[in-house]
Short mmCIF file of C-alpha atoms in Angstrom, two decimals:
data_model
loop_
_atom_site.label_atom_id
_atom_site.label_comp_id
_atom_site.label_asym_id
_atom_site.label_seq_id
_atom_site.Cartn_x
_atom_site.Cartn_y
_atom_site.Cartn_z
CA MET A 1 117.11 25.49 -42.69
CA PRO A 2 114.96 24.23 -45.61
CA GLU A 3 113.34 27.68 -45.78
CA TYR A 4 116.73 29.32 -45.89
CA ILE A 5 117.88 27.03 -48.71
CA ALA A 6 114.68 27.63 -50.64
CA LYS A 7 115.09 31.39 -50.23
CA ARG A 8 118.66 31.24 -51.46
CA LEU A 9 117.68 29.10 -54.44
CA ILE A 10 114.97 31.60 -55.41
CA LEU A 11 117.45 34.47 -55.05
CA MET A 12 119.66 32.66 -57.54
CA ILE A 13 117.12 33.22 -60.31
CA PRO A 14 117.52 37.00 -60.67
CA LEU A 15 121.28 36.60 -60.34
CA LEU A 16 121.32 34.04 -63.14
CA LEU A 17 119.11 36.28 -65.30
CA GLY A 18 121.47 39.21 -64.74
CA ILE A 19 124.51 37.09 -65.54
CA THR A 20 123.02 35.71 -68.74
CA ILE A 21 121.88 39.15 -69.92
CA ILE A 22 125.37 40.57 -69.47
CA CYS A 23 126.95 37.58 -71.20
CA PHE A 24 124.49 37.76 -74.04
CA VAL A 25 125.05 41.44 -74.68
CA VAL A 26 128.84 41.18 -74.43
CA ILE A 27 129.23 38.30 -76.86
CA HIS A 28 126.76 39.73 -79.35
CA LEU A 29 128.51 43.10 -79.37
CA ALA A 30 131.60 41.32 -80.65
CA PRO A 31 132.44 42.18 -84.22
CA GLY A 32 132.25 39.23 -86.55
CA SER A 33 129.36 36.85 -86.75
CA PRO A 34 129.35 33.06 -86.50
CA THR A 35 128.19 32.80 -90.10
CA ASP A 36 131.36 34.59 -91.34
CA LEU A 37 133.35 31.41 -90.94
CA GLN A 38 131.02 29.50 -93.20
CA THR A 39 130.56 32.20 -95.81
CA ASP A 40 133.52 34.58 -96.07
CA LEU A 41 135.93 32.14 -97.62
CA ASN A 42 133.43 30.95 -100.17
CA PRO A 43 133.19 33.29 -103.21
CA GLN A 44 130.00 31.60 -104.42
CA VAL A 45 127.96 32.68 -101.43
CA SER A 46 125.66 35.53 -102.39
CA ALA A 47 124.58 38.28 -100.04
CA GLU A 48 121.11 36.81 -100.10
CA ALA A 49 122.31 33.39 -99.00
CA LYS A 50 124.21 35.05 -96.17
CA GLU A 51 121.03 36.72 -95.00
CA ARG A 52 119.15 33.44 -95.19
CA LEU A 53 121.82 31.74 -93.10
CA LYS A 54 121.57 34.52 -90.55
CA ALA A 55 117.80 34.17 -90.47
CA MET A 56 118.18 30.42 -89.92
CA TYR A 57 120.09 31.08 -86.69
CA ASP A 58 117.74 33.96 -85.72
CA LEU A 59 120.72 36.31 -85.90
CA ASP A 60 118.73 38.85 -87.92
CA LYS A 61 116.34 39.56 -85.06
CA PRO A 62 116.88 42.36 -82.51
CA LEU A 63 119.07 41.44 -79.55
CA HIS A 64 116.31 41.34 -76.93
CA VAL A 65 114.23 39.02 -79.12
CA GLN A 66 117.21 36.72 -79.50
CA TYR A 67 117.71 36.73 -75.75
CA LEU A 68 114.07 35.87 -75.10
CA LEU A 69 114.27 33.05 -77.62
CA TRP A 70 117.34 31.74 -75.81
CA LEU A 71 115.54 32.02 -72.49
CA LYS A 72 112.51 30.22 -73.86
CA LYS A 73 114.65 27.29 -74.92
CA LEU A 74 116.45 27.33 -71.59
CA ALA A 75 113.14 26.89 -69.78
CA LEU A 76 112.88 23.55 -71.59
CA PHE A 77 116.46 22.69 -70.54
CA ASP A 78 117.64 23.20 -74.08
CA LEU A 79 120.81 25.21 -74.55
CA GLY A 80 120.53 25.09 -78.32
CA THR A 81 122.82 23.49 -80.86
CA SER A 82 126.38 24.50 -81.63
CA PHE A 83 127.03 26.74 -84.66
CA SER A 84 130.18 24.78 -85.46
CA SER A 85 130.19 22.25 -88.26
CA ASP A 86 129.22 19.29 -86.06
CA HIS A 87 125.88 20.97 -85.07
CA ARG A 88 125.67 18.98 -81.86
CA PRO A 89 123.50 20.02 -78.91
CA VAL A 90 125.39 22.33 -76.55
CA VAL A 91 124.35 20.24 -73.56
CA ASP A 92 126.12 17.17 -74.97
CA LYS A 93 129.22 19.15 -75.84
CA VAL A 94 129.49 20.64 -72.37
CA MET A 95 128.56 17.44 -70.55
CA GLU A 96 131.27 15.38 -72.18
CA ARG A 97 133.87 17.94 -71.13
CA ILE A 98 132.67 18.91 -67.69
CA PRO A 99 133.78 15.76 -65.78
CA ILE A 100 137.48 16.23 -66.45
CA THR A 101 137.37 19.91 -65.44
CA ILE A 102 135.51 19.03 -62.26
CA VAL A 103 137.92 16.17 -61.47
CA ILE A 104 140.92 18.47 -61.84
CA ASN A 105 139.31 21.22 -59.76
CA VAL A 106 138.14 18.90 -56.99
CA LEU A 107 141.54 17.20 -56.79
CA SER A 108 143.35 20.51 -56.61
CA LEU A 109 140.91 21.90 -54.02
CA PHE A 110 141.53 18.74 -52.00
CA MET A 111 145.27 19.24 -52.32
CA ILE A 112 144.99 22.89 -51.30
CA ILE A 113 143.06 21.95 -48.16
CA VAL A 114 145.31 19.05 -47.17
CA ILE A 115 148.53 21.02 -47.60
CA ALA A 116 147.62 24.63 -46.81
CA ILE A 117 145.77 24.12 -43.53
CA PRO A 118 148.58 22.30 -41.68
CA ILE A 119 151.10 24.83 -43.02
CA GLY A 120 148.98 27.74 -41.82
CA VAL A 121 148.33 26.21 -38.41
CA LEU A 122 151.93 25.26 -37.80
CA SER A 123 153.29 28.64 -38.80
CA ALA A 124 150.78 30.39 -36.54
CA VAL A 125 151.51 28.12 -33.57
CA HIS A 126 155.24 28.48 -34.04
CA ARG A 127 155.11 32.14 -34.91
CA ASP A 128 158.42 33.76 -35.94
CA SER A 129 160.12 30.37 -36.02
CA LEU A 130 162.31 29.33 -38.92
CA PHE A 131 159.37 27.34 -40.35
CA ASP A 132 157.12 30.40 -40.18
CA LYS A 133 159.67 32.56 -41.97
CA ALA A 134 160.26 29.93 -44.63
CA THR A 135 156.54 29.60 -45.35
CA THR A 136 156.17 33.39 -45.50
CA VAL A 137 158.80 33.47 -48.23
CA PHE A 138 157.00 30.61 -49.97
CA VAL A 139 153.70 32.48 -49.73
CA PHE A 140 155.14 35.63 -51.28
CA ILE A 141 156.59 33.62 -54.13
CA GLY A 142 153.31 31.73 -54.47
CA PHE A 143 151.37 34.98 -54.81
CA ALA A 144 153.74 36.38 -57.40
CA VAL A 145 154.56 33.43 -59.61
CA PRO A 146 152.73 33.29 -62.94
CA THR A 147 151.39 29.74 -62.80
CA PHE A 148 151.49 29.24 -66.57
CA TRP A 149 155.19 30.01 -66.41
CA LEU A 150 155.67 27.49 -63.64
CA ALA A 151 153.76 25.06 -65.82
CA LEU A 152 156.23 25.68 -68.63
CA LEU A 153 159.25 25.18 -66.37
CA LEU A 154 157.87 21.95 -64.94
CA MET A 155 157.07 20.74 -68.44
CA ILE A 156 160.67 21.39 -69.43
CA LEU A 157 162.02 19.69 -66.30
CA PHE A 158 159.79 16.62 -66.02
CA GLY A 159 158.64 16.27 -69.59
CA VAL A 160 161.63 17.21 -71.71
CA LYS A 161 164.78 16.91 -69.56
CA LEU A 162 163.88 14.01 -67.26
CA ASN A 163 161.19 12.49 -69.46
CA TRP A 164 159.20 11.32 -66.42
CA LEU A 165 155.82 12.76 -67.23
CA PRO A 166 153.84 13.30 -70.42
CA ILE A 167 153.43 16.99 -71.20
CA SER A 168 150.05 17.13 -72.89
CA GLY A 169 146.70 15.46 -73.33
CA LEU A 170 144.93 13.05 -71.05
CA ARG A 171 145.86 9.64 -72.35
CA SER A 172 148.77 7.98 -74.05
CA ILE A 173 148.51 6.29 -77.41
CA GLY A 174 147.29 2.71 -77.05
CA TYR A 175 145.07 3.70 -74.15
CA GLY A 176 142.39 1.11 -74.89
CA GLU A 177 144.73 -1.85 -75.02
CA VAL A 178 146.15 -1.86 -71.51
CA SER A 179 144.55 -3.08 -68.27
CA PHE A 180 142.31 -0.86 -66.19
CA PHE A 181 144.96 -0.07 -63.59
CA ALA A 182 147.61 0.67 -66.17
CA ALA A 183 145.17 3.04 -67.83
CA LEU A 184 144.39 4.67 -64.49
CA PHE A 185 148.09 5.10 -63.78
CA ASP A 186 148.56 6.59 -67.22
CA MET A 187 145.76 9.09 -66.61
CA ALA A 188 147.18 9.97 -63.18
CA LYS A 189 150.53 10.70 -64.78
CA HIS A 190 148.85 13.04 -67.25
CA LEU A 191 146.86 14.79 -64.52
CA LEU A 192 149.68 15.21 -62.00
CA LEU A 193 151.12 18.45 -63.35
CA PRO A 194 147.81 20.20 -64.12
CA VAL A 195 146.40 19.42 -60.66
CA LEU A 196 149.62 20.40 -58.92
CA LEU A 197 149.74 23.70 -60.76
CA SER A 198 146.14 24.71 -60.33
CA ALA A 199 146.54 23.99 -56.62
CA PHE A 200 149.69 26.09 -56.38
CA GLY A 201 148.11 29.54 -56.49
CA GLY A 202 145.44 28.68 -53.94
CA LEU A 203 147.99 27.07 -51.66
CA ALA A 204 149.73 30.34 -50.87
CA GLY A 205 146.49 32.21 -50.32
CA LEU A 206 144.84 29.67 -48.07
CA SER A 207 147.87 28.97 -45.91
CA ARG A 208 148.34 32.70 -45.32
CA TYR A 209 144.66 33.06 -44.50
CA MET A 210 144.76 30.06 -42.17
CA ARG A 211 147.77 31.52 -40.39
CA SER A 212 146.14 34.87 -39.68
CA ASN A 213 142.90 33.19 -38.56
CA MET A 214 144.78 30.95 -36.19
CA LEU A 215 146.74 33.89 -34.76
CA GLU A 216 143.46 35.71 -34.21
CA VAL A 217 141.80 32.72 -32.52
CA ILE A 218 144.73 31.96 -30.22
CA LYS A 219 144.32 35.44 -28.70
CA GLN A 220 140.69 34.77 -27.74
CA ASP A 221 139.50 34.39 -24.16
CA TYR A 222 138.22 30.85 -24.55
CA ILE A 223 141.71 29.69 -25.45
CA THR A 224 143.03 31.24 -22.25
CA THR A 225 140.19 29.47 -20.42
CA ALA A 226 141.11 26.17 -22.02
CA ARG A 227 144.72 26.63 -20.99
CA ALA A 228 143.66 27.65 -17.47
CA LYS A 229 141.63 24.45 -17.17
CA GLY A 230 144.94 22.66 -17.52
CA LEU A 231 144.31 21.12 -20.92
CA SER A 232 147.37 20.01 -22.79
CA GLU A 233 148.72 22.36 -25.44
CA ARG A 234 147.78 19.76 -28.09
CA THR A 235 144.13 19.72 -27.07
CA VAL A 236 144.02 23.50 -26.85
CA ILE A 237 145.46 24.00 -30.33
CA TYR A 238 143.89 21.14 -32.23
CA LYS A 239 140.51 20.91 -30.54
CA HIS A 240 139.67 24.38 -29.33
CA ALA A 241 141.57 26.70 -31.63
CA LEU A 242 141.70 24.80 -34.90
CA ARG A 243 137.96 24.23 -35.15
CA ASN A 244 137.22 27.92 -34.77
CA ALA A 245 139.96 28.96 -37.14
CA LEU A 246 138.64 26.58 -39.78
CA LEU A 247 135.21 28.22 -39.98
CA PRO A 248 136.00 31.14 -42.33
CA VAL A 249 137.93 28.75 -44.59
CA ILE A 250 134.60 27.30 -45.71
CA THR A 251 133.59 30.65 -47.18
CA ILE A 252 136.94 31.10 -48.88
CA LEU A 253 136.62 27.70 -50.53
CA GLY A 254 133.17 28.63 -51.82
CA LEU A 255 134.47 31.90 -53.21
CA SER A 256 137.38 30.20 -54.92
CA VAL A 257 135.13 28.25 -57.31
CA PRO A 258 135.02 30.90 -60.08
CA GLY A 259 138.78 31.36 -59.87
CA LEU A 260 139.36 27.64 -60.28
CA ILE A 261 136.95 27.36 -63.20
CA GLY A 262 138.54 30.40 -64.84
CA GLY A 263 142.04 29.12 -64.22
CA SER A 264 141.18 25.91 -66.03
CA VAL A 265 141.19 27.86 -69.31
CA ILE A 266 144.92 28.45 -68.95
CA PHE A 267 145.88 24.98 -67.79
CA GLU A 268 143.68 23.16 -70.24
CA THR A 269 145.16 25.19 -73.07
CA ILE A 270 148.76 24.62 -71.94
CA PHE A 271 148.36 20.90 -71.28
CA ALA A 272 145.90 20.29 -74.13
CA ILE A 273 143.29 18.82 -71.82
CA PRO A 274 139.84 18.50 -73.38
CA GLY A 275 137.86 20.22 -70.61
CA MET A 276 135.40 23.08 -70.26
CA GLY A 277 138.10 25.76 -70.35
CA GLN A 278 139.41 24.55 -73.67
CA LEU A 279 135.90 24.27 -75.09
CA PHE A 280 135.19 27.83 -74.01
CA TYR A 281 138.42 29.18 -75.48
CA MET A 282 137.70 27.52 -78.82
CA SER A 283 134.09 28.62 -78.93
CA VAL A 284 135.00 32.24 -78.17
CA MET A 285 137.51 32.16 -81.00
CA SER A 286 134.94 30.82 -83.47
CA ARG A 287 132.02 32.97 -82.19
CA ASP A 288 130.02 29.88 -81.36
CA TYR A 289 127.34 31.83 -79.43
CA PRO A 290 125.25 28.91 -78.09
CA VAL A 291 128.31 27.12 -76.71
CA ILE A 292 129.70 30.32 -75.14
CA MET A 293 126.35 31.01 -73.51
CA GLY A 294 126.05 27.39 -72.39
CA VAL A 295 129.48 27.29 -70.77
CA LEU A 296 129.02 30.68 -69.08
CA PHE A 297 125.59 29.63 -67.82
CA ILE A 298 126.80 26.33 -66.41
CA GLY A 299 129.89 28.04 -64.96
CA ALA A 300 127.64 30.59 -63.27
CA ILE A 301 125.42 27.85 -61.84
CA LEU A 302 128.45 25.98 -60.49
CA THR A 303 129.72 29.22 -58.93
CA LEU A 304 126.39 30.06 -57.31
CA LEU A 305 126.01 26.49 -56.03
CA GLY A 306 129.54 26.64 -54.65
CA ASN A 307 128.65 29.81 -52.74
CA LEU A 308 125.39 28.30 -51.51
CA ILE A 309 127.03 25.09 -50.30
CA ALA A 310 129.68 27.19 -48.55
CA ASP A 311 127.03 29.27 -46.77
CA ILE A 312 125.04 26.22 -45.76
CA SER A 313 128.02 24.34 -44.41
CA TYR A 314 129.04 27.46 -42.54
CA ALA A 315 125.65 27.56 -40.89
CA VAL A 316 125.85 23.86 -40.09
CA ALA A 317 129.34 24.22 -38.63
CA ASP A 318 128.76 27.39 -36.64
CA PRO A 319 125.85 27.33 -34.17
CA ARG A 320 126.12 31.10 -33.68
CA ILE A 321 124.90 31.68 -37.22
CA ARG A 322 122.13 29.11 -37.19
CA VAL A 323 120.00 31.24 -34.88
CA LYS A 324 119.47 34.01 -37.42
CA MET B 1 125.49 45.87 -54.94
CA ARG B 2 123.42 43.22 -56.70
CA PHE B 3 125.27 44.18 -59.86
CA VAL B 4 128.59 43.69 -58.09
CA ASP B 5 127.38 40.28 -56.89
CA ILE B 6 126.51 39.37 -60.46
CA MET B 7 129.93 40.48 -61.67
CA LEU B 8 131.63 38.49 -58.91
CA CYS B 9 129.82 35.33 -60.01
CA PHE B 10 131.63 35.22 -63.33
CA PRO B 11 134.69 33.17 -63.54
CA SER B 12 136.68 36.34 -64.26
CA PHE B 13 138.90 34.75 -66.85
CA PHE B 14 135.86 33.66 -68.85
CA LEU B 15 134.56 37.21 -68.74
CA ILE B 16 137.90 38.57 -69.91
CA LEU B 17 137.93 36.10 -72.79
CA ALA B 18 134.41 37.10 -73.78
CA VAL B 19 135.25 40.81 -73.70
CA ILE B 20 138.46 40.22 -75.66
CA ALA B 21 136.39 38.59 -78.34
CA PHE B 22 134.42 41.83 -78.53
CA LEU B 23 137.42 44.16 -78.49
CA GLU B 24 140.31 43.17 -80.72
CA PRO B 25 143.42 42.25 -78.68
CA SER B 26 145.79 45.22 -78.29
CA ILE B 27 147.59 46.94 -75.45
CA TRP B 28 144.84 49.52 -74.92
CA ASN B 29 142.06 46.99 -74.98
CA ILE B 30 143.88 44.74 -72.52
CA MET B 31 144.12 47.65 -70.12
CA ILE B 32 140.42 48.39 -70.53
CA VAL B 33 139.42 44.75 -70.07
CA ILE B 34 141.47 44.21 -66.94
CA GLY B 35 139.97 47.40 -65.54
CA LEU B 36 136.42 46.47 -66.51
CA THR B 37 136.66 43.05 -64.88
CA GLY B 38 138.68 43.98 -61.82
CA TRP B 39 136.84 46.81 -60.09
CA MET B 40 134.41 44.80 -57.98
CA GLY B 41 136.80 43.97 -55.15
CA ILE B 42 137.58 47.61 -54.45
CA THR B 43 133.89 48.50 -54.62
CA ARG B 44 133.11 46.04 -51.86
CA LEU B 45 136.08 47.28 -49.83
CA VAL B 46 135.04 50.93 -50.06
CA ARG B 47 131.44 50.05 -49.26
CA ALA B 48 132.48 48.12 -46.14
CA ASP B 49 134.72 51.00 -45.05
CA PHE B 50 132.01 53.59 -45.61
CA ILE B 51 129.42 51.59 -43.71
CA SER B 52 131.60 51.49 -40.64
CA LEU B 53 133.05 55.01 -41.01
CA LYS B 54 129.74 56.82 -41.37
CA GLU B 55 128.73 55.76 -37.87
CA ARG B 56 131.83 57.20 -36.25
CA ASP B 57 131.83 60.18 -33.94
CA PHE B 58 133.80 62.46 -36.24
CA VAL B 59 131.09 62.16 -38.88
CA GLN B 60 128.51 62.96 -36.27
CA ALA B 61 130.62 65.96 -35.23
CA ALA B 62 130.94 67.16 -38.81
CA ARG B 63 127.21 66.86 -39.26
CA GLY B 64 126.74 68.74 -36.01
CA ILE B 65 128.75 71.68 -37.33
CA GLY B 66 126.43 71.66 -40.32
CA ALA B 67 128.54 70.08 -43.04
CA GLY B 68 126.59 68.88 -46.06
CA ASP B 69 126.56 65.30 -47.38
CA PHE B 70 128.98 66.18 -50.17
CA ARG B 71 131.50 67.65 -47.76
CA ILE B 72 131.18 64.78 -45.31
CA ILE B 73 131.62 62.16 -48.03
CA PHE B 74 134.59 63.74 -49.76
CA ARG B 75 136.37 65.66 -47.00
CA HIS B 76 135.76 63.46 -43.99
CA ILE B 77 134.99 59.86 -44.91
CA LEU B 78 136.82 59.32 -48.19
CA PRO B 79 140.29 60.27 -46.90
CA ASN B 80 139.80 57.76 -44.10
CA ALA B 81 138.83 55.03 -46.54
CA MET B 82 141.72 55.79 -48.86
CA SER B 83 144.34 53.73 -47.05
CA SER B 84 142.72 50.39 -47.77
CA VAL B 85 142.06 51.49 -51.36
CA LEU B 86 145.73 52.37 -51.76
CA VAL B 87 146.74 48.94 -50.52
CA ALA B 88 144.20 47.19 -52.71
CA ALA B 89 145.31 49.25 -55.71
CA THR B 90 148.96 48.33 -55.18
CA LEU B 91 148.10 44.65 -54.88
CA GLY B 92 145.81 45.14 -57.88
CA VAL B 93 148.76 46.24 -60.02
CA ALA B 94 150.43 42.95 -59.17
CA GLY B 95 147.29 41.04 -60.09
CA ALA B 96 146.90 42.99 -63.33
CA ILE B 97 150.47 42.17 -64.37
CA LEU B 98 149.75 38.48 -63.82
CA THR B 99 146.49 38.68 -65.79
CA GLU B 100 148.10 40.57 -68.66
CA SER B 101 150.94 38.10 -68.92
CA ALA B 102 148.52 35.17 -68.86
CA LEU B 103 146.42 36.75 -71.64
CA SER B 104 149.46 37.58 -73.73
CA PHE B 105 150.74 34.05 -73.16
CA LEU B 106 147.50 32.67 -74.57
CA GLY B 107 147.89 34.94 -77.59
CA ILE B 108 144.92 37.17 -76.78
CA GLY B 109 146.81 39.92 -74.99
CA VAL B 110 149.53 42.19 -76.28
CA GLN B 111 150.23 41.16 -79.86
CA PRO B 112 153.73 40.59 -81.24
CA PRO B 113 155.86 42.34 -82.50
CA THR B 114 155.09 44.50 -79.44
CA PRO B 115 156.92 42.55 -76.76
CA SER B 116 155.32 41.60 -73.48
CA TRP B 117 156.72 39.18 -70.92
CA GLY B 118 153.71 37.00 -71.62
CA ASN B 119 154.13 36.72 -75.36
CA ILE B 120 157.90 36.24 -75.05
CA LEU B 121 157.00 33.19 -72.97
CA THR B 122 154.79 31.91 -75.79
CA ALA B 123 157.77 32.15 -78.12
CA GLY B 124 159.79 30.33 -75.48
CA LYS B 125 157.22 27.55 -75.34
CA ASP B 126 157.61 26.96 -79.08
CA ASN B 127 161.37 26.55 -78.67
CA ILE B 128 161.18 24.62 -75.44
CA ASP B 129 163.36 21.76 -76.73
CA ILE B 130 166.31 23.87 -77.83
CA ALA B 131 166.27 27.06 -75.74
CA TRP B 132 164.98 26.64 -72.18
CA TRP B 133 166.31 30.06 -71.15
CA LEU B 134 163.74 31.77 -73.37
CA SER B 135 161.11 30.39 -71.03
CA LEU B 136 162.99 31.03 -67.80
CA TYR B 137 163.90 34.72 -67.73
CA PRO B 138 160.68 36.49 -68.78
CA GLY B 139 158.82 34.55 -66.09
CA LEU B 140 161.47 35.44 -63.55
CA ALA B 141 161.01 39.09 -64.50
CA ILE B 142 157.25 38.80 -63.93
CA LEU B 143 157.83 37.03 -60.62
CA ILE B 144 160.19 39.73 -59.31
CA THR B 145 158.02 42.64 -60.46
CA VAL B 146 154.83 41.18 -59.02
CA MET B 147 156.56 40.32 -55.79
CA GLY B 148 157.84 43.90 -55.62
CA TYR B 149 154.31 45.30 -55.87
CA ASN B 150 153.02 42.82 -53.31
CA LEU B 151 155.73 43.79 -50.84
CA LEU B 152 155.03 47.48 -51.52
CA GLY B 153 151.34 46.87 -50.79
CA GLU B 154 152.15 45.10 -47.52
CA GLY B 155 154.53 47.91 -46.63
CA ILE B 156 151.90 50.57 -47.25
CA ARG B 157 149.39 48.60 -45.20
CA ASP B 158 151.77 48.30 -42.27
CA SER B 159 152.72 51.96 -42.31
CA LEU B 160 149.14 53.21 -42.63
CA ASP B 161 147.64 50.93 -40.00
CA PRO B 162 147.80 52.87 -36.71
CA ARG B 163 147.34 49.65 -34.73
CA LEU B 164 150.66 48.36 -36.02
CA ARG B 165 152.53 51.59 -35.28
CA GLU B 166 154.37 51.31 -32.04
#
């Protein structure tokens, strides 16, 4: 197993290089340069000063030289400093925003697992029952509903009409003055809608997937054997069938990481949550190259790690794969 | 396939945002971007189909008659792989509608005054206190359209899958 992990980690390097090259080229092809913001509105800036500013950020060099410079810094774990007016290191900027994005994504993944798996199992076991038909309808709606629209509707309902939940931000005013638990409760209230909504899309997908897996497994010979042994239906379904049906779910969860990270752009913008998605959106708009590269790089690492962890846990869970 | 793997590692929405920054937001560019960032799934699908189809007997038979690679690929294997592509394409339309509306909602898709269900929703969000219906109906329209394409995709899958035909 350690060899396998090492091999996978080494394979990540060319993938990361490829990803960063594509990112680098795409963002540098964009018209408009980060120095425009500082210079265009100021009539006193001469063409020469503009060039000097460009030279300061190495923007005058050919693209491949710029990329190599970026790579060189990366080797020293330095993602550069932001072009925006605060000039802070990209690492700091990303690190202060990453926890909230990860918290939201982990909570919603947790919710997806806890809700979708029982739904899928039950609708497979009671196939064609009323419950199965109801969840099928739910799944089709879940696939088709634009989640940002649902977010809007829930904001209207709970935030504006009923006034139960806050509709934006992470904390209420006066956050520092209340007790720890009151603050925690306040934060939970702010996070409820974003977590619920980012879980919603995945919920439909996973429960559908779980259902078809379970249907497939129930047809297998070893389930017939288990029944023939005289095991109770409960043991057959929850011990013999469920475990085998759960296996492919691991892979799906690993693959869903980029979707969740990407989805956070929408939710963080709608709910004004200061996370990675919002940082990325703002840095794209202001052509803040180092921050864009930093977020894409860290997003890619998280994605690759998600896939790796999924593959490893699959191998741990399934003895048939371990042999290879 | 390595390239496809690389492309699949991007959080796709991040990639779309980055490309949008490069191309100015407009209807044409949105179409291009959604296409550029959404082709990988079908590539994998076709690859998987081809890998299994090229071992089948009918390919062997075609080769036995003396058909060339070109003929085998386009006359014998491709038509057999088309059914899953057709399904994926139909479901892809649904996905593309959702992506477009999300982009337009964020203000980086179709630009007003050209209306799109997404940017009508943005206008609705600004008037959320006084006119809730502005936010309700465009979304409902998206929901129904996307659901229509999804059901169409499922329908095509069921009618093309010989195992389900009884």
